[in-house]
Short mmCIF file of C-alpha atoms and ligand atoms in Angstrom, two decimals:
data_model
loop_
_atom_site.label_atom_id
_atom_site.label_comp_id
_atom_site.label_asym_id
_atom_site.label_seq_id
_atom_site.Cartn_x
_atom_site.Cartn_y
_atom_site.Cartn_z
CA UNK A 1 19.37 13.97 -8.70
CA UNK A 2 19.58 10.49 -10.08
CA UNK A 3 16.60 8.30 -9.65
CA UNK A 4 17.86 4.65 -9.82
CA UNK A 5 16.07 3.38 -6.79
CA UNK A 6 12.52 3.95 -6.31
CA UNK A 7 10.03 2.78 -3.62
CA UNK A 8 6.28 2.59 -4.35
CA UNK A 9 4.15 2.73 -1.20
CA UNK A 10 0.33 2.62 -0.65
CA UNK A 11 -2.45 0.39 0.45
CA UNK A 12 -3.32 -2.79 -1.41
CA UNK A 13 -5.02 -2.01 -4.83
CA UNK A 14 -3.70 1.49 -4.94
CA UNK A 15 -2.01 0.69 -8.27
CA UNK A 16 1.62 0.31 -7.13
CA UNK A 17 2.05 -2.90 -9.20
CA UNK A 18 0.22 -1.60 -12.24
CA UNK A 19 2.20 1.68 -12.38
CA UNK A 20 5.54 -0.01 -11.45
CA UNK A 21 5.04 -2.31 -14.51
CA UNK A 22 4.15 0.60 -16.80
CA UNK A 23 7.15 2.65 -15.74
CA UNK A 24 9.47 -0.32 -15.90
CA UNK A 25 8.48 -0.63 -19.64
CA UNK A 26 8.51 3.08 -20.47
CA UNK A 27 11.54 4.09 -18.47
CA UNK A 28 13.87 1.02 -18.34
CA UNK A 29 13.37 0.28 -14.55
CA UNK A 30 13.05 -3.34 -13.32
CA UNK A 31 10.09 -3.93 -11.05
CA UNK A 32 10.77 -5.81 -7.91
CA UNK A 33 7.50 -6.90 -6.58
CA UNK A 34 8.24 -8.56 -3.29
CA UNK A 35 4.67 -10.10 -3.05
CA UNK A 36 5.14 -11.54 -6.57
CA UNK A 37 8.64 -13.06 -5.70
CA UNK A 38 6.94 -14.60 -2.53
CA UNK A 39 3.96 -15.93 -4.58
CA UNK A 40 6.49 -17.58 -7.01
CA UNK A 41 8.29 -19.23 -4.02
CA UNK A 42 4.76 -20.53 -2.90
CA UNK A 43 3.95 -21.94 -6.39
CA UNK A 44 7.39 -23.58 -6.62
CA UNK A 45 6.86 -25.21 -3.27
CA UNK A 46 10.23 -24.17 -2.18
CA UNK A 47 11.12 -24.35 1.47
CA UNK A 48 10.66 -20.54 1.83
CA UNK A 49 7.37 -20.84 -0.07
CA UNK A 50 6.12 -23.40 2.41
CA UNK A 51 7.11 -21.13 5.21
CA UNK A 52 5.10 -18.16 3.98
CA UNK A 53 2.11 -19.70 2.28
CA UNK A 54 -0.22 -19.75 5.30
CA UNK A 55 0.90 -16.31 6.46
CA UNK A 56 0.22 -14.77 2.98
CA UNK A 57 -3.31 -16.37 2.86
CA UNK A 58 -4.34 -14.67 5.98
CA UNK A 59 -3.15 -11.26 4.76
CA UNK A 60 -0.44 -11.11 7.50
CA UNK A 61 3.07 -9.81 6.93
CA UNK A 62 5.78 -12.34 6.19
CA UNK A 63 8.76 -12.19 8.75
CA UNK A 64 11.26 -9.45 8.09
CA UNK A 65 14.10 -11.88 7.76
CA UNK A 66 12.45 -13.88 5.08
CA UNK A 67 11.46 -10.75 3.05
CA UNK A 68 15.04 -9.44 3.49
CA UNK A 69 16.47 -12.65 2.07
CA UNK A 70 14.28 -12.31 -1.10
CA UNK A 71 15.03 -8.64 -1.46
CA UNK A 72 18.84 -9.18 -1.09
CA UNK A 73 18.76 -12.02 -3.66
CA UNK A 74 16.95 -9.68 -6.15
CA UNK A 75 19.29 -6.75 -5.67
CA UNK A 76 22.32 -8.88 -6.04
CA UNK A 77 20.92 -9.89 -9.49
CA UNK A 78 20.12 -6.23 -10.46
CA UNK A 79 23.39 -4.37 -9.92
CA UNK A 80 23.67 -1.43 -12.12
CA UNK A 81 19.99 -1.51 -13.04
CA UNK A 82 17.34 1.03 -12.17
CA UNK A 83 14.88 -0.52 -9.82
CA UNK A 84 11.28 0.04 -8.38
CA UNK A 85 10.69 -1.71 -5.12
CA UNK A 86 7.01 -2.41 -5.15
CA UNK A 87 5.42 -3.47 -1.70
CA UNK A 88 8.56 -3.14 0.29
CA UNK A 89 9.36 -1.79 2.75
CA UNK A 90 6.10 -2.43 4.61
CA UNK A 91 7.08 -1.12 8.09
CA UNK A 92 9.42 1.44 9.50
CA UNK A 93 11.66 -1.43 10.73
CA UNK A 94 11.96 -2.70 7.16
CA UNK A 95 12.53 0.80 5.84
CA UNK A 96 15.47 1.09 8.20
CA UNK A 97 16.73 -2.48 7.27
CA UNK A 98 16.50 -1.45 3.68
CA UNK A 99 18.60 1.66 4.03
CA UNK A 100 21.28 -0.63 5.42
CA UNK A 101 20.95 -3.28 2.76
CA UNK A 102 20.98 -0.76 -0.06
CA UNK A 103 24.29 0.67 1.28
CA UNK A 104 25.83 -2.78 0.61
CA UNK A 105 24.83 -2.32 -2.96
CA UNK A 106 25.96 1.27 -3.09
CA UNK A 107 22.38 2.51 -3.56
CA UNK A 108 19.87 4.68 -1.64
CA UNK A 109 16.22 5.16 -1.94
CA UNK A 110 16.10 8.23 -4.14
CA UNK A 111 12.39 8.69 -4.04
CA UNK A 112 9.39 7.07 -2.46
CA UNK A 113 6.01 7.44 -4.39
CA UNK A 114 3.06 7.20 -2.02
CA UNK A 115 -0.25 6.10 -3.87
CA UNK A 116 -2.94 7.54 -1.66
CA UNK A 117 -6.33 5.82 -1.76
CA UNK A 118 -9.40 5.56 0.60
CA UNK A 119 -10.31 2.13 2.20
CA UNK A 120 -13.66 2.28 0.41
CA UNK A 121 -12.05 2.45 -3.01
CA UNK A 122 -9.40 -0.17 -1.95
CA UNK A 123 -12.21 -2.70 -1.26
CA UNK A 124 -14.07 -1.84 -4.51
CA UNK A 125 -10.86 -2.27 -6.68
CA UNK A 126 -9.66 -5.42 -5.03
CA UNK A 127 -12.86 -7.22 -5.12
CA UNK A 128 -12.82 -7.00 -8.96
CA UNK A 129 -9.09 -7.61 -9.30
CA UNK A 130 -8.03 -10.61 -11.31
CA UNK A 131 -4.56 -11.82 -12.28
CA UNK A 132 -3.22 -13.66 -15.27
CA UNK A 133 -1.22 -16.40 -13.53
CA UNK A 134 1.03 -16.91 -16.62
CA UNK A 135 2.18 -13.33 -17.07
CA UNK A 136 1.41 -11.77 -13.69
CA UNK A 137 -0.57 -9.01 -15.60
CA UNK A 138 -3.38 -7.31 -13.46
CA UNK A 139 -6.91 -6.73 -14.67
CA UNK A 140 -10.22 -5.55 -13.19
CA UNK A 141 -13.57 -7.26 -14.12
CA UNK A 142 -15.27 -4.03 -14.81
CA UNK A 143 -12.53 -1.28 -15.59
CA UNK A 144 -9.94 -3.33 -17.33
CA UNK A 145 -11.38 -6.78 -18.31
CA UNK A 146 -8.87 -9.34 -19.57
CA UNK A 147 -8.83 -9.84 -23.43
CA UNK A 148 -10.74 -12.78 -24.71
CA UNK A 149 -8.90 -16.02 -24.25
CA UNK A 150 -6.91 -14.81 -21.31
CA UNK A 151 -7.69 -16.92 -18.24
CA UNK A 152 -7.49 -14.99 -14.93
CA UNK A 153 -7.76 -16.07 -11.25
CA UNK A 154 -8.38 -14.15 -8.07
CA UNK A 155 -5.61 -14.10 -5.61
CA UNK A 156 -6.49 -16.03 -2.39
CA UNK A 157 -5.67 -12.96 -0.38
CA UNK A 158 -7.96 -10.74 -2.51
CA UNK A 159 -11.05 -12.09 -0.71
CA UNK A 160 -13.02 -9.41 1.07
CA UNK A 161 -12.33 -10.73 4.60
CA UNK A 162 -8.61 -11.03 3.92
CA UNK A 163 -8.48 -7.50 2.26
CA UNK A 164 -10.08 -6.06 5.47
CA UNK A 165 -7.26 -7.68 7.46
CA UNK A 166 -4.58 -6.46 4.97
CA UNK A 167 -5.97 -3.00 5.34
CA UNK A 168 -5.85 -3.11 9.19
CA UNK A 169 -2.29 -4.11 8.98
CA UNK A 170 -1.58 -1.43 6.34
CA UNK A 171 -2.89 1.37 8.52
CA UNK A 172 -1.19 0.15 11.73
CA UNK A 173 2.25 -0.92 10.33
CA UNK A 174 2.88 0.29 6.77
CA UNK A 175 1.35 3.74 6.74
CA UNK A 176 4.10 5.17 9.03
CA UNK A 177 6.61 4.30 6.36
CA UNK A 178 5.32 7.32 4.40
CA UNK A 179 6.28 9.54 7.30
CA UNK A 180 9.65 7.99 7.53
CA UNK A 181 10.45 9.05 3.84
CA UNK A 182 8.62 12.37 4.14
CA UNK A 183 11.06 13.33 7.09
CA UNK A 184 13.95 12.96 4.83
CA UNK A 185 12.39 14.80 1.98
CA UNK A 186 12.14 11.77 -0.25
CA UNK A 187 8.37 11.33 -0.37
CA UNK A 188 5.92 12.33 -3.13
CA UNK A 189 2.29 11.70 -2.69
CA UNK A 190 -0.02 11.05 -5.51
CA UNK A 191 -3.84 10.93 -5.49
CA UNK A 192 -4.42 7.31 -6.76
CA UNK A 193 -8.16 7.61 -7.03
CA UNK A 194 -8.38 8.57 -10.75
CA UNK A 195 -8.21 6.16 -13.65
CA UNK A 196 -4.92 4.43 -14.65
CA UNK A 197 -4.01 6.71 -17.46
CA UNK A 198 -4.50 9.87 -15.38
CA UNK A 199 -2.64 8.47 -12.39
CA UNK A 200 0.22 7.36 -14.72
CA UNK A 201 0.63 10.81 -16.26
CA UNK A 202 1.20 12.13 -12.74
CA UNK A 203 3.62 9.34 -12.02
CA UNK A 204 5.58 10.17 -15.21
CA UNK A 205 5.68 13.83 -14.35
CA UNK A 206 7.22 13.14 -10.98
CA UNK A 207 9.78 10.80 -12.30
CA UNK A 208 10.76 12.87 -15.25
CA UNK A 209 11.19 15.98 -13.12
CA UNK A 210 13.17 14.17 -10.32
P1 LIG B 301 1.48 -7.76 -2.40
O1 LIG B 301 1.44 -8.59 -3.61
O2 LIG B 301 2.39 -6.72 -2.42
O3 LIG B 301 0.02 -7.33 -2.01
O4 LIG B 301 1.88 -8.82 -1.14
C1 LIG B 301 1.13 -9.89 -0.91
C2 LIG B 301 1.51 -10.58 0.42
O5 LIG B 301 2.83 -10.85 0.40
C3 LIG B 301 1.33 -9.64 1.63
O6 LIG B 301 -0.05 -9.60 2.15
C4 LIG B 301 2.25 -10.12 2.60
O7 LIG B 301 1.76 -11.35 3.21
C5 LIG B 301 3.46 -10.55 1.67
N1 LIG B 301 4.46 -9.48 1.59
C6 LIG B 301 4.64 -8.65 0.58
N2 LIG B 301 5.60 -7.79 0.72
C7 LIG B 301 5.99 -7.88 2.11
C8 LIG B 301 6.81 -7.22 2.93
N3 LIG B 301 7.61 -6.24 2.47
N4 LIG B 301 6.80 -7.54 4.30
C9 LIG B 301 6.12 -8.68 4.61
N5 LIG B 301 5.28 -9.34 3.90
C10 LIG B 301 5.17 -8.99 2.64
#
């Protein structure tokens, strides 16, 4: 089976972004982080960015059509490349739309990796999460502190009240996406509660055996 198109699923803070970045580096994938692409639009102050800024700050989902526009643009620039979709799809409706969209690009979701993590750990991880705004690199104040001299910030939507809202939305709307891929035999679940290196060794095992 060729694995050119991967989807990374899981609650916020489950390590999707971290492992997508590592796998991109080690196995030649391009990481397509929809949240990151949206944040860039917000920073640029583009029309699309202005449209989504408030929504993102409350932890709610951005409208499907907006997300789809961003994903289509990314796919168009990545023809022939191996990709990891990180943070998309986030609803069964988006998963269906993605299937249609990928057909246009002669792709299909080969494998969906589901990073399973309990809510308690999500809150613990996200409250310590910091990001280097220049490189997008993710750190944790206790487990993976930034090197000296690297200035990091907390994402607006990583505040605890917003994280709880993101988790509610995750359980209600995003979690069923796992069942969607499970039904078609494309889901692999990974216990994301361990340390980064441990979880990453499981990710590599799955990808290299696929
Ligand atoms: P993330 O960086 O993946 O945690 O995404 C940050 C925020 O971007 C989310 O809380 C949503 O507001 C928005 N977002 C990212 N991906 C999607 C998506 N697939 N559908 C709707 N909104 C999204």
